[in-house]
GROMACS .gro file of C-alpha atoms in nm:
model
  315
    1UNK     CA    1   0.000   0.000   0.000
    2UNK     CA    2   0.153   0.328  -0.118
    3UNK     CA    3   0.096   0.625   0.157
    4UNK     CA    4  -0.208   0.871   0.083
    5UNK     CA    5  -0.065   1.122  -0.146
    6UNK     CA    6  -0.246   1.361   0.077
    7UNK     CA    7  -0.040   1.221   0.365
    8UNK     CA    8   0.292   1.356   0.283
    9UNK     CA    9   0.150   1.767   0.182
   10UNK     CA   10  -0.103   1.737   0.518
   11UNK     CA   11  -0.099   1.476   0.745
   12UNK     CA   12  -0.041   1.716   1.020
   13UNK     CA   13   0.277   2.551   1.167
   14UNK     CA   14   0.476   2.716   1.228
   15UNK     CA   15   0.773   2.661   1.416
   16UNK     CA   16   0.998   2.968   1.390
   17UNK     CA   17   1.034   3.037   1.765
   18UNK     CA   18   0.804   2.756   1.842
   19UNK     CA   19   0.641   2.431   1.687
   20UNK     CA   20   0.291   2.443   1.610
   21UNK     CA   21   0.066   2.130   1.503
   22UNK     CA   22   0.116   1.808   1.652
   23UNK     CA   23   0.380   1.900   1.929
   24UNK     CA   24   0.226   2.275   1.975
   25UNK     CA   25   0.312   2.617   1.979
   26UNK     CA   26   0.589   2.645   2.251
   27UNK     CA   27   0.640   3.035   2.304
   28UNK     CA   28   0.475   3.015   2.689
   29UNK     CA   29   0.300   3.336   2.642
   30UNK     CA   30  -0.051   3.350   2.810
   31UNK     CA   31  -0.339   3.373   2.630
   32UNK     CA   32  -0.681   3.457   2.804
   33UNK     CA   33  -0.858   3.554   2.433
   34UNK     CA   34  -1.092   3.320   2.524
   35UNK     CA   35  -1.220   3.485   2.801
   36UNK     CA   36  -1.172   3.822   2.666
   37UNK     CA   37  -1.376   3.755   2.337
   38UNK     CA   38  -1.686   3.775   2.548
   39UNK     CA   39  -1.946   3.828   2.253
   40UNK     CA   40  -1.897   3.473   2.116
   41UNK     CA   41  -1.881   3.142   2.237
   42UNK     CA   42  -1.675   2.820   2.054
   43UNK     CA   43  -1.982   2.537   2.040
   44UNK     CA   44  -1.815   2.234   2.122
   45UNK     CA   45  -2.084   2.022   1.901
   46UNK     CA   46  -2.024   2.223   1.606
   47UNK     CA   47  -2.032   2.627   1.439
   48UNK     CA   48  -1.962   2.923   1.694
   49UNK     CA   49  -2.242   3.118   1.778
   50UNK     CA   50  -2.305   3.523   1.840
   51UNK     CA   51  -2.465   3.566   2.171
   52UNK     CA   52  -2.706   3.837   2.246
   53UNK     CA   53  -2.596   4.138   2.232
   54UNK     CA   54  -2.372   4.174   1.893
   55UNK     CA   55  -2.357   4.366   1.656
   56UNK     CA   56  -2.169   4.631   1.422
   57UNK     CA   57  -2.200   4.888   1.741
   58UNK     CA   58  -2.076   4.588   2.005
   59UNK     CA   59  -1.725   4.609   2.248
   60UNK     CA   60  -1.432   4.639   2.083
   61UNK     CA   61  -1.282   4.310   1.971
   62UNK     CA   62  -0.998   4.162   2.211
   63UNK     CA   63  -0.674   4.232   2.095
   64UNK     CA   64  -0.778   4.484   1.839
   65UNK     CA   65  -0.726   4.764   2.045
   66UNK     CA   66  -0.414   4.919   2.273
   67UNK     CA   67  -0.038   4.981   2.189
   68UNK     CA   68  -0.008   4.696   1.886
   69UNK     CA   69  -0.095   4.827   1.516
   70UNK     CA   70  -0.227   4.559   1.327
   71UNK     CA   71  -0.132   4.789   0.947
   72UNK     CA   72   0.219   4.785   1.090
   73UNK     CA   73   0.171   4.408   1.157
   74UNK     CA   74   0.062   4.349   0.830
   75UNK     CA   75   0.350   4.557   0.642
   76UNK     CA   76   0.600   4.356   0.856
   77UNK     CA   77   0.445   4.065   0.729
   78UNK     CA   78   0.324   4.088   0.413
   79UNK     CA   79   0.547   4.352   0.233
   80UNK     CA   80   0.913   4.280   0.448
   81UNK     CA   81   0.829   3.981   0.595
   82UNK     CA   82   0.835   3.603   0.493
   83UNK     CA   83   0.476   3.654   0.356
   84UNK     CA   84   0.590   3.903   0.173
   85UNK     CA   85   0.391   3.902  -0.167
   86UNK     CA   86   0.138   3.599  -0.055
   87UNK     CA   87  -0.202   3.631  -0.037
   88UNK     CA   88  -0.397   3.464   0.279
   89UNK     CA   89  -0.448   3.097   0.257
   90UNK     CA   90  -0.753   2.915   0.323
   91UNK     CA   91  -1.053   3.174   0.438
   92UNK     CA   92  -1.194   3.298   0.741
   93UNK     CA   93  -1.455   3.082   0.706
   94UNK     CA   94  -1.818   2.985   0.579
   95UNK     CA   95  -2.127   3.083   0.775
   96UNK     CA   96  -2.450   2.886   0.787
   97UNK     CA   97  -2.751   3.065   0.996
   98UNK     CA   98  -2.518   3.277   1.206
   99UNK     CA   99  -2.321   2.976   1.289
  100UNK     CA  100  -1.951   2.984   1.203
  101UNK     CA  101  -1.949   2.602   1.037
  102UNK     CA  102  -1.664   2.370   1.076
  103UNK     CA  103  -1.392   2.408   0.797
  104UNK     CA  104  -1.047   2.303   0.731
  105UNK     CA  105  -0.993   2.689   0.480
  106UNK     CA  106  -0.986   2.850   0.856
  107UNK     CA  107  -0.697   2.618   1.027
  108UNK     CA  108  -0.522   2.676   0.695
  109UNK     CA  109  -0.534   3.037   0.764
  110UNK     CA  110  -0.432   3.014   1.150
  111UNK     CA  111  -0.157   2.743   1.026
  112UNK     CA  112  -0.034   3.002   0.717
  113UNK     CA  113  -0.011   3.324   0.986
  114UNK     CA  114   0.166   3.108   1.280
  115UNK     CA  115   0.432   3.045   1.042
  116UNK     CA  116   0.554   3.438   1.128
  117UNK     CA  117   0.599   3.375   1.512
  118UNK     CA  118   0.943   3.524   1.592
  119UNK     CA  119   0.862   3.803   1.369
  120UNK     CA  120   0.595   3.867   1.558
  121UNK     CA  121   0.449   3.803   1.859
  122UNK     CA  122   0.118   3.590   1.958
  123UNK     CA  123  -0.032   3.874   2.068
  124UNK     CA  124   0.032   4.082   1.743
  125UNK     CA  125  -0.096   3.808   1.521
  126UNK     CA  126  -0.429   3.828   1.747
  127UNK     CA  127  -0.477   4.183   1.652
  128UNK     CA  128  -0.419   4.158   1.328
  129UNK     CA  129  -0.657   3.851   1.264
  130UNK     CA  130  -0.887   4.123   1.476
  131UNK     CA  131  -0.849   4.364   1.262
  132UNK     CA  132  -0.806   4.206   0.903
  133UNK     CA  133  -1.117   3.956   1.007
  134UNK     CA  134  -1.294   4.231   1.056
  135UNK     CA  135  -1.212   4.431   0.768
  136UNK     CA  136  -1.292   4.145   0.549
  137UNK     CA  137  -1.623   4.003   0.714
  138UNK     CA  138  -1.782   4.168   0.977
  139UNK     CA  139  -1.718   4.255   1.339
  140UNK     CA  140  -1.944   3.977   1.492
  141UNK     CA  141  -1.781   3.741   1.275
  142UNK     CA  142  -1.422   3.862   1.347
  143UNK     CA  143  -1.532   3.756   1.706
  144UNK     CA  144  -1.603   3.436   1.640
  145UNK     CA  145  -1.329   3.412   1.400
  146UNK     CA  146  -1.082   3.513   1.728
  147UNK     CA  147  -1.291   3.301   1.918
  148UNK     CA  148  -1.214   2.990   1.722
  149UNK     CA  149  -0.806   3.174   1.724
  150UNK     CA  150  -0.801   3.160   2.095
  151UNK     CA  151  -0.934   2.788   2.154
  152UNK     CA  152  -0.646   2.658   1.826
  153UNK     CA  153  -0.374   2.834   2.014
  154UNK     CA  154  -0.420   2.708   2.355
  155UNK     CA  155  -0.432   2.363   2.163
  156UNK     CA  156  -0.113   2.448   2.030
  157UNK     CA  157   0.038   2.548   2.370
  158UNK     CA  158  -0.003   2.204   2.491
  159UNK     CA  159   0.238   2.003   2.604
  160UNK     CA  160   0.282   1.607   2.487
  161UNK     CA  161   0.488   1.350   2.711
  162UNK     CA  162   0.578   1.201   2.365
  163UNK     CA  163   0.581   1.306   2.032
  164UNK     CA  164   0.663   1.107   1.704
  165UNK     CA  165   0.937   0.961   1.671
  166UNK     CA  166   0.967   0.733   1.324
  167UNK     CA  167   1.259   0.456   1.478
  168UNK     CA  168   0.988   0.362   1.779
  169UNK     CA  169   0.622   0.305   1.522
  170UNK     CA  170   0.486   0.096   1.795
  171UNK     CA  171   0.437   0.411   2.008
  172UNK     CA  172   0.244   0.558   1.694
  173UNK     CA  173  -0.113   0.482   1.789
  174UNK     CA  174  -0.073   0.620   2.144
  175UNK     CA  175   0.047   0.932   2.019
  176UNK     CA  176  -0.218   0.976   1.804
  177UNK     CA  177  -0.504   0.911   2.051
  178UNK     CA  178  -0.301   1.192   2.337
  179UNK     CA  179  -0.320   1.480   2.033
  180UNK     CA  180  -0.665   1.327   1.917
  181UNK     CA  181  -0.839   1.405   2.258
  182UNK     CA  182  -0.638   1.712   2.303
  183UNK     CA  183  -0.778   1.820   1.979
  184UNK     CA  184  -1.166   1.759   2.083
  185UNK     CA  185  -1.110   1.910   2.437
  186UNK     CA  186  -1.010   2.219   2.326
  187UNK     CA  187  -1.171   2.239   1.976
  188UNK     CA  188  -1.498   2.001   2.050
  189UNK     CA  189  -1.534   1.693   1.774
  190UNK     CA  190  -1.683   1.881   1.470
  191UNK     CA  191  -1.362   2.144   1.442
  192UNK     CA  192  -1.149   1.903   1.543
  193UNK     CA  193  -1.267   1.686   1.257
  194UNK     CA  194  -1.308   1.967   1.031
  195UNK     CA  195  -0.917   2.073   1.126
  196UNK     CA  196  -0.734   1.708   1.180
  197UNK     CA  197  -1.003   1.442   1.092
  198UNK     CA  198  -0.836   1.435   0.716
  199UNK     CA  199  -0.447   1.398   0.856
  200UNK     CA  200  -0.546   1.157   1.131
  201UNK     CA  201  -0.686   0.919   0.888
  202UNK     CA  202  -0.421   0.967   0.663
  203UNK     CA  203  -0.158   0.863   0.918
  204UNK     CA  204  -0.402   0.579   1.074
  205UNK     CA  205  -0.351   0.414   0.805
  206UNK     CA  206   0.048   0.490   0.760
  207UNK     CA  207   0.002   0.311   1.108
  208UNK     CA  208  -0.163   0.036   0.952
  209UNK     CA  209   0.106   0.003   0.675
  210UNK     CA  210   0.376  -0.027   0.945
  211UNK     CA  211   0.225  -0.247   1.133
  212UNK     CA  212   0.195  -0.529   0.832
  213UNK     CA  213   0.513  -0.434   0.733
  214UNK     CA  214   0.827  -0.613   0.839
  215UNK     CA  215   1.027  -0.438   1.103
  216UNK     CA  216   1.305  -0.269   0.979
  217UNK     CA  217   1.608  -0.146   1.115
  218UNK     CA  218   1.598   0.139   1.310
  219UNK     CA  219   1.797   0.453   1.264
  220UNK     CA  220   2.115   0.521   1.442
  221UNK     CA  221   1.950   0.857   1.588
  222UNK     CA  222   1.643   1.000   1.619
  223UNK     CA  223   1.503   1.111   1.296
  224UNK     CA  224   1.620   1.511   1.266
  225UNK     CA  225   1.289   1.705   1.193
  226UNK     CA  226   1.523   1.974   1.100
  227UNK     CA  227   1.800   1.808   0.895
  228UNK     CA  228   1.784   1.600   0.648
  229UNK     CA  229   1.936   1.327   0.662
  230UNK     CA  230   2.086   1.063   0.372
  231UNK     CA  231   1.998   0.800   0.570
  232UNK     CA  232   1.594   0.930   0.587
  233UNK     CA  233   1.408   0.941   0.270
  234UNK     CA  234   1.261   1.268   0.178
  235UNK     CA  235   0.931   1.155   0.185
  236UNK     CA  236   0.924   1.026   0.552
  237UNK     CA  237   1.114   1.318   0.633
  238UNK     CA  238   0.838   1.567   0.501
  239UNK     CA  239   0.615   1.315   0.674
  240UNK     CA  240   0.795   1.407   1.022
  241UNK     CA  241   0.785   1.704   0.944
  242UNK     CA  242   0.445   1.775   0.892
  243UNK     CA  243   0.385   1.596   1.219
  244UNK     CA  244   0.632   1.804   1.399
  245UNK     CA  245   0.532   2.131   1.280
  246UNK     CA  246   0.256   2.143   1.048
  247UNK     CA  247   0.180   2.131   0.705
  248UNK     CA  248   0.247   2.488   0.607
  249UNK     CA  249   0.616   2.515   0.797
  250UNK     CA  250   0.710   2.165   0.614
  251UNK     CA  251   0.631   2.311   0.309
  252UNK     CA  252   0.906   2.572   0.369
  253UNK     CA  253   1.143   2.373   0.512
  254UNK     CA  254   1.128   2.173   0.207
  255UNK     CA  255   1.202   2.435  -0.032
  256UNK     CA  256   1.492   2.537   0.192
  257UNK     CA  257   1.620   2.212   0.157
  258UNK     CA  258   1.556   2.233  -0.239
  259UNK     CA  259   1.759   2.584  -0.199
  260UNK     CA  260   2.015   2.456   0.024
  261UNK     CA  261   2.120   2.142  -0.236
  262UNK     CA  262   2.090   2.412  -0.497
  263UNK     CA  263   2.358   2.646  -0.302
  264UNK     CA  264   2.575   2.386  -0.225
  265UNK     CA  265   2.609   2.273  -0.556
  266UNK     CA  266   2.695   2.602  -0.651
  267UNK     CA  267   2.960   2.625  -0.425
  268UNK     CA  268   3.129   2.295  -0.448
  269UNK     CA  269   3.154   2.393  -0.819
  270UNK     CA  270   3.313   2.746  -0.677
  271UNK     CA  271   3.548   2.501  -0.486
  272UNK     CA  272   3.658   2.326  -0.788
  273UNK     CA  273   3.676   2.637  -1.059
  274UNK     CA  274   3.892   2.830  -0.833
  275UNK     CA  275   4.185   2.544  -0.758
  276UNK     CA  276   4.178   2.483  -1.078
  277UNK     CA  277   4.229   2.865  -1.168
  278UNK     CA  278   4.448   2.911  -0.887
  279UNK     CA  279   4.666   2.619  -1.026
  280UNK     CA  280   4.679   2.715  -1.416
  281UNK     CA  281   5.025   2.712  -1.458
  282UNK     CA  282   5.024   2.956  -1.768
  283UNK     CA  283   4.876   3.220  -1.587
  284UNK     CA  284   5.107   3.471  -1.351
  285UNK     CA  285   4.951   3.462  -0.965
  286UNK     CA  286   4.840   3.817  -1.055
  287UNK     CA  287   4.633   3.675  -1.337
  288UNK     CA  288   4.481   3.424  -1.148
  289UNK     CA  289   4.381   3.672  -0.843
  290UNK     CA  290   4.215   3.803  -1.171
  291UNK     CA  291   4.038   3.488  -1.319
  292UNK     CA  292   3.943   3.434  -0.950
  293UNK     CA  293   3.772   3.771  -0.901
  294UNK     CA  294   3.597   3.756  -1.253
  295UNK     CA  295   3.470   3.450  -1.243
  296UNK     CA  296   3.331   3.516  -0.872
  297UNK     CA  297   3.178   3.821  -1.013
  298UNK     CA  298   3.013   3.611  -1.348
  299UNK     CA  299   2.853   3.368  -1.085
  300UNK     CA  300   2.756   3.561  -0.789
  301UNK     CA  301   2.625   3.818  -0.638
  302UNK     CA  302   2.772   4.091  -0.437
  303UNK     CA  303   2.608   3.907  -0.126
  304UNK     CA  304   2.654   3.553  -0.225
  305UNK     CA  305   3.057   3.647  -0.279
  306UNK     CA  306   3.062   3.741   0.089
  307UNK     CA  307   2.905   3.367   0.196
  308UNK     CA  308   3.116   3.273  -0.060
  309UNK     CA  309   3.456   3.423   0.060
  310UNK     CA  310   3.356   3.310   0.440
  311UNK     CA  311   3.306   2.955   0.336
  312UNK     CA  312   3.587   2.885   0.119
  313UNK     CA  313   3.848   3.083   0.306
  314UNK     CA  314   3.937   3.327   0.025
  315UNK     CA  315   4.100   3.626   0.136
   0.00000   0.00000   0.00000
């Protein structure tokens, strides 16, 4: 049985100064949204509800407000940032008789923004989901939308005795069931089905496939969720990684990787071209320093020349 193709793009963001997803956001700050988001309530049997008393003229929305700017947020972001030139992912959601319905586009969204934790804080993300939320939709459903915020970040902020480790697949199903009822306590079943119901089946049945399969031999280390390694194939390492950190922050690290194999290909050829230009024998050594610093200047940039310099030891 071949893993779900869906399985190694979601079966699971951010990590940046934390990990999000299965081993949760681990930045310790506190987070009373919840309570402050006192015009909504998160339905644990399914949408999230406006309770009496909204509307367009209702309190200000928690974490809107005070010293944070949410259009500074946004330009730090989305115009310097690393979401600089993206447009949101997923939605803020789909509404179904004032009832915020359970949907997958909205965890996408949290999953996309968490990515930017350590360039910002928690607490400026919350204003600017505030603020954009309700610039998009309306204020009561910016509420709920922060509502829904508060309740996925506390689940993020949780912290698992274990967490997946691919040499020990025994300990697989156990896992899952501790970030499965996690999950539904803080989310209730419907979001947490709506958010995780897809992944978790996904890797049930990676569990499944282990299982019949016959064991093999464990890794020397612990998988690295970080670092590839030659001994882990890249599909079971996006696989961890997803697991680790989410689907949107494996996603990245796997084009750093892609842009990592591409630099150091770039540079081992640097290696090579410049002994053999330092070595030419019909060229003076003031014609190679030449030839050196041309062909440095044909192949990379004024940056890249400094990595360059650094990592090869030219003067």
């Amino acid at each position: 049985m071949k893993p779900h193709p869906g399985l190694l793009v979601a079966l699971g963001v951010a990590l940046m100064a934390a990990a999000v997803g299965w081993l949760g956001l681990r930045d310790g700050a506190d987070h009373d949204g919840a309570k402050q988001a006192g015009a909504v309530r998160l339905d644990t049997t399914g949408g999230i509800s406006l309770l009496a008393g909204g509307g367009s003229e209702g309190p200000p929305i928690a974490g809107a407000a005070g010293t944070i700017d949410a259009a500074d947020i946004e330009t730090r972001l989305f115009t310097d940032g690393s979401l600089r030139g993206a447009e949101l992912d997923g939605s803020w959601g789909r509404w179904v008789d004032g009832r915020l319905q359970p949907d997958f586009a909205l965890r996408q969204r949290f999953d996309q923004l968490l990515t930017s934790v350590g360039e910002v804080t928690t607490d400026e993300l919350r204003a600017f989901i505030a603020s954009r939320a309700e610039r998009d939709t309306t204020r009561e459903q910016a509420q709920a939308v922060l509502a829904l915020w508060d309740a996925y970040l506390a689940l993020q902020q949780v912290r698992f005795a274990d967490t997946i480790d691919l040499s020990r697949p025994a300990d697989w199903p156990r896992v899952l069931q501790a970030h499965q009822l996690a999950r539904r306590e803080h989310l209730g079943p419907a979001w947490a089905d709506a958010f995780y119901g897809e992944e978790e089946q996904h890797f049930r049945e990676l569990i499944a496939e282990r299982s019949q399969a016959a064991p093999a031999r464990a890794p020397a280390a612990t998988p690295d969720a970080l670092n590839p390694s030659a001994e882990l194939p890249a599909s079971v390492l996006h696989q961890l990684r997803v697991a680790t950190y989410g689907r949107e922050a494996a996603e990245r690290l796997r084009e750093e990787d892609l842009a990592q194999v591409a630099w150091q290909t770039r540079l081992d050829n640097a290696r090579d071209t410049l002994h053999r230009l330092r070595q030419a024998p019909e060229l003076s050594e003031l014609q190679r320093d030449q030839a050196v610093e041309q062909w440095l200047a044909q192949n990379f940039s004024e940056s890249e020349r400094l990595r360059v310099r650094a990592l090869l030891n030219l003067p």
